[in-house]
Amino acid sequence: MSRTPNNIVSDWLAALNAALVAKDIGAATALFAQDSYWRDFVAFTWNLKTFEGPEQIGRMLGDRLDHVAPGNWALAEDATGDEENTEAWITFETGAANGYGHIRLKGGKCWTLLTTMQELKGFEERKGARRDKGVAHEITRGRKSWLERKQDSEARLGYDEQPYCLIIGGGQGGIGLAARLRRQGVPTIVVEKNARAGDSWRNRYKSLHLHDPVWYDHLPYLNFPDDWPVFAAKDKIGDWLEHYTAIMELNYWSGTEAVKAAFDEAAGEWVVEVKRDGVPVTLRPKQLVFALGVSGYPNVPHFDGADAFLGEQYHSSKHPGGGDWTGKKAVVIGSNNSAHDICADLWEHGADVTMVQRSSTHISRSESLMDLGLGDLYSEKALANGVTTDKADLLFASLPYRILPDAQKPVYAEMATRDATFYSDLEAAGFDLDFGEDGSGLFVKYLRRGSGYYIDVGASQLIIDGRVQLATGQVDKITGNAVVMADGTELEADLIVYATGYGSMNGWLADLVSPEVADAVGKCWGYGSDTMRDPGPWEGELRNMWKPTNVEKLWIHGGNLHQSRHYSKYLALQLKARMEGLDTPVYELQESHHPR
């Protein structure tokens, strides 16, 4: 008699629970296949960690069982699949928290297990049945209104009272994390140098739209309306972020520049000097979060002769868009997302445009990416199948980075077949294409490098048609009126745009704290890999993102809208636990460094 998927998963969970209660590590690891993976977000490790195979899993369990005290493993809803391949959503508890996860079984043994902390026991968010009443139904003299209480709190925080957490950077990452922390009751200030929330989007070139679809880009707690455009304009996103800060009642200090930060070891807190509307303010948070995106400062390469160029030249981050470029010659150095967008913008406004491609680029057509790459997780079809944004985030996370490339290769192989004519036409135009170093495509390239791709929303056709000209190779020098390639080709230019990306996030740390602290934190972004381009040790997770760094009480938060939304949950829980004085031993973290 065949067993149902529910029976298979329930029996496995019961066996794991019994083994863990008995502290029988051998019995627990016997439930995992040799090629198994356990990915944990905070619940077992107070870290983001992936364990590969029974040996690593057993070592973790042996080290953590006494602290974690896991139990009450159960199905969250009906399992799916068959006797050979079964998967399910699960719930569990630890001594400190309630958890949620996902499991895949092959032949009754675990292949992938994802465990995530969802809420701290005794410190649950005040939502649903636990929500605040909002008003005391008794009439007393001197009662303050909600607005008065809010204004009083805002006037105190940062002056009479110090925040527990300070977030430097008020883009989507800082805003989303601040919303999580407010729901957790963690006093937090966000400082943002721009005049208004959302200006980091508003200040970019006028034609910019999101390249990711709407279902992928919701902020925590508050989805976009269901008539929101699939690809929103940058000013629309800027307005949404500004309204979000108000709706979520964030302590958001716009027009505020972080000047310097240092750690006070005696007090166990940071000392951060900021200028708020030009007025110096000293903040002393216990925890400091850098939420400045995926990258550091704009990377502007220095070419011989650039100082003598007679036209305009600037980094892509300074491109305003629009204008009248009729009859003008523009050279855009770069071939990724920003380069394509800016080439299209300049061509639309009359310029004679040349793109300089210095290295190969992956291109995914937007329609194909939405269908093949995102459709099962982030789409109307996914929602109709019960895959909410939260579930989609967890499903994507349930594939550890070690096996993600192999899972993605068929997607991009199908894309190459579906869009064969498109790719053939691009190559005929001289464009140097790739599908990632191993054929795993856009998402893996983004995780490894944070760059090297373009989601095509029309600019590729300009290259195919020759309306945007293409030059491939390296730049040798710049003259008063041209970009000179290594082969001697001269590209006349009235404007040069350096769409050459950004430096490491460590640049922010080096300037705001110290080079020593930046070195102690180490590389940010990219998962430790065995690629030729990045021969560092395999770590299984993105380096230093959303988890403890090697510098005490210093955190890095960022990524695209999807990552900022999803991982802000786990960073907020880590910060809340520390504020409440919970025991948070971090598993397999290198020796901490106190910043000087």
XYZ file of C-alpha atoms in Angstrom:
596
model
C 0.000 0.000 0.000
C 1.466 3.362 -1.050
C 1.971 6.071 1.522
C 0.562 9.552 0.999
C 2.821 12.617 0.859
C 1.385 13.695 4.229
C 2.313 10.324 5.768
C 5.817 10.465 4.347
C 6.603 13.944 5.629
C 4.855 13.489 8.979
C 6.782 10.275 9.629
C 10.058 11.963 8.736
C 9.337 14.902 11.038
C 8.353 12.561 13.886
C 11.604 10.629 13.445
C 13.651 13.830 13.436
C 11.842 15.128 16.510
C 12.445 11.882 18.394
C 16.135 11.851 17.454
C 16.639 15.460 18.517
C 14.794 15.015 21.815
C 16.984 11.962 22.518
C 20.060 13.901 21.314
C 20.816 10.963 19.055
C 22.836 12.748 16.368
C 23.412 9.548 14.417
C 19.701 8.842 14.186
C 19.054 12.433 13.074
C 21.700 12.484 10.361
C 20.563 9.089 9.075
C 17.405 10.889 7.937
C 19.422 13.017 5.497
C 20.700 11.949 2.090
C 24.418 12.079 1.388
C 23.906 15.047 -0.953
C 21.578 16.870 1.448
C 21.488 20.540 2.415
C 20.156 22.292 5.502
C 19.829 26.046 5.123
C 19.104 27.927 8.338
C 18.030 31.521 8.740
C 18.661 32.447 12.405
C 16.516 29.701 14.002
C 19.338 27.260 14.827
C 22.432 29.399 14.265
C 21.670 33.075 14.971
C 23.231 33.416 11.565
C 22.507 32.652 7.916
C 24.198 29.311 7.290
C 24.027 26.375 4.914
C 25.204 22.912 5.940
C 26.063 20.320 3.322
C 25.739 16.601 3.945
C 25.139 14.536 7.099
C 28.588 15.236 8.543
C 28.197 19.032 8.623
C 24.580 18.733 9.729
C 25.570 16.389 12.541
C 28.332 18.695 13.699
C 25.912 21.628 13.827
C 23.298 19.636 15.742
C 25.861 18.404 18.226
C 26.946 21.962 18.898
C 23.510 23.559 18.980
C 20.898 21.179 20.389
C 21.266 22.219 24.009
C 20.916 25.889 23.105
C 18.198 25.580 20.465
C 15.916 22.970 22.098
C 13.926 22.303 18.899
C 10.566 20.534 18.917
C 6.961 20.368 17.735
C 7.862 19.662 14.121
C 4.659 19.471 12.073
C 3.140 19.899 8.645
C 1.919 23.433 7.997
C -0.318 22.292 5.146
C -0.763 19.273 2.909
C 2.430 17.898 1.412
C 2.768 17.407 -2.342
C 4.521 14.938 -4.631
C 4.793 11.154 -4.432
C 6.749 8.466 -2.590
C 9.937 9.240 -4.473
C 9.829 13.066 -4.431
C 7.884 14.783 -1.674
C 7.883 18.349 -0.421
C 6.046 20.319 2.225
C 5.798 23.471 4.297
C 6.536 22.799 7.953
C 6.411 24.484 11.344
C 8.637 23.955 14.371
C 9.648 25.629 17.599
C 12.869 26.382 19.388
C 13.298 27.505 22.952
C 13.402 31.119 21.769
C 11.208 31.246 18.699
C 8.537 29.901 16.410
C 9.783 28.748 13.049
C 8.619 27.980 9.552
C 10.334 25.988 6.877
C 10.303 23.907 3.751
C 11.478 20.357 3.101
C 12.138 18.179 0.054
C 12.448 14.432 0.471
C 13.867 11.995 -2.060
C 13.041 8.374 -1.417
C 12.056 9.241 2.143
C 15.342 11.005 2.994
C 15.839 14.744 3.201
C 17.438 16.444 0.235
C 16.826 20.104 1.185
C 15.646 21.588 4.468
C 15.040 25.284 5.069
C 14.456 26.478 8.637
C 13.647 30.119 9.367
C 12.923 32.048 12.529
C 9.552 33.784 12.247
C 8.948 35.347 15.660
C 10.526 35.453 19.092
C 8.445 33.924 21.870
C 7.230 36.589 24.232
C 8.137 39.328 21.765
C 5.646 38.665 18.987
C 4.611 41.558 16.769
C 1.481 43.310 18.012
C -0.644 42.453 15.018
C -3.927 40.681 14.414
C -5.530 39.799 17.722
C -2.535 41.338 19.541
C -2.819 44.741 17.905
C -2.962 47.917 20.013
C -6.370 49.323 20.791
C -5.224 52.787 19.746
C -7.239 54.751 22.271
C -8.234 54.593 25.940
C -12.035 54.802 26.123
C -12.132 57.018 29.158
C -12.358 60.768 29.235
C -9.514 62.502 31.074
C -8.180 66.011 30.989
C -4.935 66.562 29.148
C -5.213 63.488 26.986
C -2.806 63.649 24.069
C -3.872 62.716 20.584
C -2.076 60.165 18.441
C -0.425 63.009 16.521
C 0.780 64.720 19.677
C 2.224 61.482 21.047
C 3.947 60.845 17.725
C 5.421 64.333 17.612
C 6.641 64.048 21.212
C 8.337 60.736 20.465
C 10.005 62.105 17.333
C 11.258 65.144 19.227
C 12.836 62.990 21.956
C 14.444 60.223 19.894
C 17.988 61.126 18.992
C 18.126 63.933 21.528
C 16.726 63.130 24.996
C 16.607 59.403 24.149
C 19.003 57.418 22.008
C 17.925 54.894 19.384
C 18.827 51.269 19.940
C 19.518 50.952 16.220
C 20.739 53.475 13.664
C 20.310 52.736 9.964
C 22.545 54.679 7.589
C 20.757 54.837 4.258
C 17.084 55.537 3.677
C 16.425 53.807 0.372
C 14.199 50.764 0.062
C 16.559 48.660 2.190
C 16.740 51.033 5.139
C 13.032 51.815 4.983
C 11.951 48.174 4.900
C 14.245 47.214 7.778
C 13.055 50.195 9.821
C 9.453 49.074 9.310
C 10.338 45.603 10.596
C 12.125 47.043 13.616
C 9.270 49.368 14.473
C 6.892 46.405 14.469
C 9.352 44.670 16.799
C 9.418 47.655 19.170
C 13.063 48.495 18.489
C 13.721 52.278 18.745
C 15.307 53.097 15.383
C 16.377 56.127 13.396
C 17.016 56.091 9.650
C 19.359 58.791 8.337
C 19.219 59.712 4.658
C 21.238 62.468 3.017
C 18.601 63.203 0.353
C 15.924 65.805 1.054
C 12.988 63.372 0.765
C 12.429 59.676 1.136
C 12.426 58.177 -2.349
C 14.889 60.690 -3.784
C 17.403 57.939 -4.465
C 14.935 56.898 -7.184
C 13.661 60.339 -8.192
C 17.165 61.660 -8.792
C 17.993 59.096 -11.473
C 17.486 59.458 -15.228
C 13.908 60.286 -16.136
C 13.190 57.201 -18.279
C 14.113 54.699 -15.553
C 11.555 52.012 -14.722
C 11.891 48.908 -12.594
C 13.109 45.973 -14.632
C 11.722 43.501 -12.093
C 7.956 42.848 -12.095
C 5.661 44.191 -9.414
C 5.059 40.837 -7.685
C 8.809 40.618 -6.982
C 9.090 44.092 -5.489
C 6.595 44.506 -2.622
C 7.805 46.131 0.589
C 7.340 44.450 3.999
C 3.739 44.394 5.266
C 2.339 46.582 2.492
C 1.907 45.199 -1.012
C 1.523 47.453 -3.996
C -2.128 47.878 -5.064
C -3.323 45.169 -7.438
C -3.594 47.676 -10.297
C 0.001 48.823 -9.844
C 1.887 48.665 -13.176
C 4.043 45.599 -13.766
C 7.091 47.839 -14.280
C 6.746 51.010 -12.221
C 8.402 54.308 -13.121
C 11.170 55.533 -10.847
C 9.211 58.589 -9.664
C 6.220 56.399 -8.844
C 8.504 54.188 -6.741
C 9.989 57.279 -5.095
C 6.534 58.506 -4.101
C 5.590 55.061 -2.786
C 8.684 54.956 -0.579
C 7.925 58.408 0.793
C 4.344 57.477 1.622
C 5.553 54.175 3.115
C 7.772 56.008 5.628
C 4.726 58.005 6.768
C 2.279 55.088 6.858
C 4.749 52.939 8.794
C 5.479 55.881 11.149
C 9.228 55.612 10.753
C 11.692 57.898 12.493
C 13.142 59.039 9.194
C 15.717 61.821 9.208
C 15.952 63.104 5.648
C 18.482 65.788 4.800
C 20.868 64.075 7.221
C 24.423 63.083 6.414
C 26.426 60.575 8.438
C 29.859 62.137 8.938
C 31.814 59.757 11.173
C 31.277 56.658 13.298
C 33.402 55.081 16.011
C 32.777 52.387 18.589
C 32.918 53.288 22.291
C 34.138 50.066 23.860
C 33.590 51.223 27.414
C 29.928 52.036 26.759
C 29.416 49.185 24.271
C 27.829 51.489 21.725
C 28.540 53.448 18.586
C 29.175 57.166 18.491
C 27.895 58.488 15.180
C 28.259 62.111 14.140
C 25.575 63.292 11.721
C 24.487 66.626 10.283
C 20.717 67.039 10.258
C 19.750 69.927 8.011
C 23.306 71.170 8.547
C 23.121 70.995 12.356
C 25.558 68.567 14.053
C 23.926 65.815 16.132
C 25.661 63.005 18.017
C 23.838 59.667 18.109
C 24.811 56.740 20.337
C 23.078 53.603 19.049
C 23.868 50.139 20.323
C 23.610 48.682 16.802
C 24.702 50.269 13.524
C 23.356 49.128 10.152
C 24.730 50.207 6.799
C 21.871 50.039 4.286
C 23.445 51.681 1.271
C 22.408 49.298 -1.503
C 24.499 46.574 -3.110
C 27.528 48.690 -3.886
C 29.828 51.440 -2.728
C 30.981 54.592 -4.461
C 30.603 55.037 -8.227
C 33.495 53.422 -10.058
C 34.939 55.892 -12.573
C 37.956 54.437 -14.357
C 40.769 56.857 -15.172
C 41.786 56.849 -18.798
C 44.749 58.788 -20.123
C 43.627 62.106 -21.559
C 40.275 62.228 -19.764
C 41.194 65.501 -18.074
C 41.591 67.132 -21.496
C 38.206 66.032 -22.847
C 36.319 69.090 -24.098
C 32.778 67.767 -23.785
C 30.731 66.514 -20.834
C 31.663 63.359 -18.931
C 30.133 61.800 -15.848
C 29.245 58.512 -14.149
C 25.923 56.871 -15.008
C 24.641 57.687 -11.497
C 24.712 61.381 -12.518
C 22.840 60.946 -15.792
C 19.739 63.171 -15.648
C 18.013 61.831 -18.726
C 15.967 63.781 -21.201
C 17.274 66.937 -22.811
C 17.922 67.722 -26.453
C 20.859 65.754 -27.794
C 20.027 66.187 -31.461
C 23.200 66.093 -33.527
C 25.401 65.319 -30.517
C 27.646 62.272 -30.267
C 27.485 60.223 -27.052
C 29.716 57.348 -25.989
C 28.496 55.136 -23.150
C 31.239 52.978 -21.656
C 29.624 49.830 -20.280
C 27.102 47.227 -21.414
C 24.954 46.286 -18.429
C 21.542 47.542 -17.242
C 22.395 51.218 -16.775
C 24.394 51.375 -19.989
C 21.508 50.012 -22.042
C 18.957 52.286 -20.366
C 21.116 55.373 -20.882
C 21.899 54.500 -24.491
C 18.163 54.176 -25.128
C 17.448 57.464 -23.361
C 20.108 59.358 -25.312
C 18.958 57.853 -28.625
C 15.350 58.802 -27.844
C 16.486 62.390 -27.370
C 18.326 62.669 -30.642
C 21.895 61.628 -29.885
C 24.193 59.611 -32.107
C 25.028 56.905 -29.546
C 27.826 54.347 -29.300
C 27.998 51.687 -26.589
C 31.452 50.451 -25.609
C 31.312 46.809 -24.492
C 34.479 45.851 -22.625
C 33.407 42.370 -21.449
C 30.644 39.881 -22.190
C 27.149 40.533 -20.886
C 24.189 38.292 -20.146
C 20.890 39.472 -21.583
C 17.453 38.134 -20.713
C 14.431 39.434 -22.568
C 11.964 40.780 -20.012
C 9.049 38.710 -21.294
C 11.066 35.489 -21.169
C 12.484 36.239 -17.734
C 9.014 36.923 -16.332
C 7.683 33.682 -17.776
C 10.576 31.228 -17.430
C 12.568 32.763 -14.583
C 9.925 34.271 -12.318
C 6.527 33.022 -13.441
C 6.242 30.091 -11.039
C 7.031 32.309 -8.041
C 6.242 35.937 -8.776
C 3.273 36.412 -11.104
C -0.510 36.405 -11.264
C -0.270 32.728 -12.166
C 1.725 32.030 -8.998
C -0.780 33.927 -6.853
C -3.630 31.938 -8.390
C -1.759 28.778 -7.379
C -1.462 29.953 -3.777
C 2.155 31.133 -4.013
C 2.105 34.396 -2.091
C 5.092 36.720 -2.134
C 6.192 35.395 1.276
C 6.002 31.807 0.049
C 7.828 32.708 -3.136
C 10.659 34.247 -1.084
C 10.956 31.073 0.969
C 10.776 28.780 -2.055
C 13.593 30.688 -3.705
C 15.583 30.516 -0.462
C 14.902 26.783 -0.141
C 17.416 26.074 -2.917
C 20.875 26.509 -1.357
C 23.387 28.419 -3.438
C 25.441 25.293 -4.096
C 22.626 23.741 -6.122
C 20.980 26.926 -7.406
C 23.114 27.086 -10.589
C 22.057 23.607 -11.672
C 18.435 24.504 -10.961
C 18.743 27.625 -13.107
C 20.573 26.132 -16.103
C 17.455 24.533 -17.662
C 15.641 27.878 -17.402
C 18.294 29.672 -19.410
C 18.746 26.801 -21.834
C 15.026 27.104 -22.614
C 15.429 30.873 -22.874
C 18.275 30.454 -25.359
C 16.068 28.200 -27.477
C 12.959 30.365 -27.227
C 14.843 33.552 -28.076
C 17.368 32.031 -30.488
C 16.650 34.559 -33.246
C 17.015 37.461 -30.812
C 20.379 36.195 -29.569
C 21.567 35.416 -33.095
C 20.706 38.940 -34.195
C 22.572 40.427 -31.231
C 25.669 38.374 -31.965
C 25.457 39.354 -35.638
C 25.552 42.966 -34.477
C 28.817 42.156 -32.682
C 27.473 41.950 -29.148
C 29.455 39.634 -26.851
C 26.888 37.460 -25.037
C 27.151 35.052 -22.134
C 24.761 33.069 -19.950
C 26.956 33.259 -16.878
C 30.214 31.407 -16.510
C 28.376 28.068 -16.249
C 25.146 28.753 -18.128
C 23.182 29.492 -14.952
C 22.047 32.909 -16.100
C 21.005 36.174 -14.544
C 20.108 35.463 -10.916
C 23.263 33.508 -10.171
C 25.383 36.128 -11.907
C 23.722 38.780 -9.767
C 24.448 36.823 -6.583
C 28.042 36.149 -7.562
C 28.942 39.579 -8.906
C 26.039 42.011 -8.569
C 26.528 42.989 -12.211
C 27.168 41.700 -15.714
C 23.635 41.534 -17.125
C 20.796 43.445 -18.761
C 17.074 42.717 -18.598
C 16.022 43.751 -22.088
C 13.131 46.190 -22.217
C 13.875 47.395 -25.742
C 17.440 48.702 -25.930
C 18.793 45.486 -27.432
C 16.756 46.088 -30.583
C 18.474 49.458 -30.980
C 21.799 47.593 -31.100
C 20.464 44.930 -33.452
C 19.154 47.607 -35.827
C 22.333 49.659 -35.610
C 20.504 52.658 -34.212
C 22.868 52.408 -31.250
C 26.320 51.606 -32.532
C 28.547 49.097 -30.786
C 32.270 49.090 -30.140
C 33.842 46.115 -28.412
C 37.201 45.954 -26.681
C 39.161 48.047 -24.228
C 39.503 51.808 -24.048
C 43.061 53.010 -24.624
C 42.728 56.733 -24.016
C 40.533 59.804 -24.354
C 41.345 62.832 -26.466
C 39.737 66.233 -26.530
C 36.887 64.973 -28.670
C 36.989 61.178 -28.783
C 37.270 57.861 -27.008
C 40.139 55.884 -28.531
C 39.890 52.091 -28.438
C 42.824 49.725 -28.032
C 42.670 48.858 -31.735
C 43.012 52.527 -32.639
C 39.348 53.150 -33.476
C 38.325 56.694 -32.553
C 34.770 57.258 -31.321
C 33.908 60.931 -31.619
C 32.144 62.221 -28.499
C 30.468 65.297 -27.128
C 29.411 63.282 -24.087
C 31.009 60.317 -22.289
C 28.951 58.376 -19.766
C 30.809 55.937 -17.538
C 28.319 53.125 -16.929
C 31.102 51.323 -15.124
C 29.413 50.194 -11.948
C 30.335 50.745 -8.334
C 33.057 49.825 -5.908
C 32.787 47.599 -2.867
C 30.518 48.458 0.054
C 33.701 48.490 2.103
C 34.364 51.939 0.711
C 31.561 53.325 2.876
C 32.953 51.589 5.959
C 36.483 52.781 5.304
C 35.379 56.407 5.070
C 32.715 56.532 7.776
C 34.450 54.306 10.325
C 38.013 53.347 9.359
C 39.983 51.298 6.819
C 40.779 48.865 9.642
C 37.095 48.202 10.266
C 36.473 47.776 6.536
C 39.284 45.213 6.412
C 37.949 43.438 9.503
C 34.489 43.091 7.953
C 35.961 41.829 4.715
C 34.255 41.381 1.384
C 30.547 42.106 1.148
C 28.242 40.469 -1.372
C 29.028 37.473 -3.550
C 28.902 34.000 -2.134
C 32.187 32.206 -1.573
C 32.735 30.265 -4.745
C 35.193 28.166 -6.660
C 35.030 30.265 -9.803
C 38.096 31.562 -11.543
C 36.833 35.106 -11.175
C 36.439 34.734 -7.407
C 38.605 31.955 -5.947
C 37.651 32.607 -2.324
C 36.525 29.897 0.093
C 33.032 28.482 -0.231
C 30.731 29.973 2.416
C 27.316 28.993 1.112
C 25.749 32.417 1.779
C 26.316 35.976 0.595
C 29.252 37.398 2.454
C 28.420 39.642 5.420
C 24.866 40.362 4.290
C 22.009 40.476 6.848
C 23.991 38.582 9.499
C 26.666 39.279 12.116
C 29.906 40.615 10.692
C 33.333 40.296 12.244
C 32.890 43.757 13.760
C 30.783 43.888 16.880
C 27.333 45.453 16.467
C 27.879 46.410 12.825
C 25.572 45.020 10.128
C 25.192 45.242 6.350
C 21.726 45.339 4.779
C 20.920 45.741 1.109
C 20.108 44.055 -2.165
C 17.283 44.479 -4.603
C 13.688 45.063 -3.512
C 13.077 41.325 -3.138
C 16.146 40.752 -0.972
C 15.600 43.892 1.088
C 12.063 42.731 1.841
C 12.812 39.099 2.651
C 16.077 39.328 4.560
C 15.022 42.362 6.596
C 12.850 39.946 8.604
C 15.853 37.953 9.808
C 18.043 40.969 10.466
C 15.246 42.587 12.492
C 14.827 39.443 14.601
C 18.563 39.318 15.307
C 18.539 42.953 16.432
C 15.398 42.519 18.554
C 16.868 39.502 20.320
C 19.966 41.478 21.238
C 17.934 44.417 22.476
C 15.993 42.100 24.774
C 19.193 40.520 26.094
C 18.494 37.043 24.728
C 21.341 34.581 24.414
C 22.385 34.752 20.745
C 25.504 32.596 20.264
C 26.424 32.919 16.599
C 27.391 29.656 14.958
C 30.710 29.532 13.106
C 31.482 33.203 13.170
C 35.121 34.212 13.004
C 36.650 35.986 15.968
C 34.994 39.368 16.438
C 36.892 42.636 16.171
C 36.091 45.730 18.167
C 36.207 48.762 15.869
C 38.664 51.420 16.817
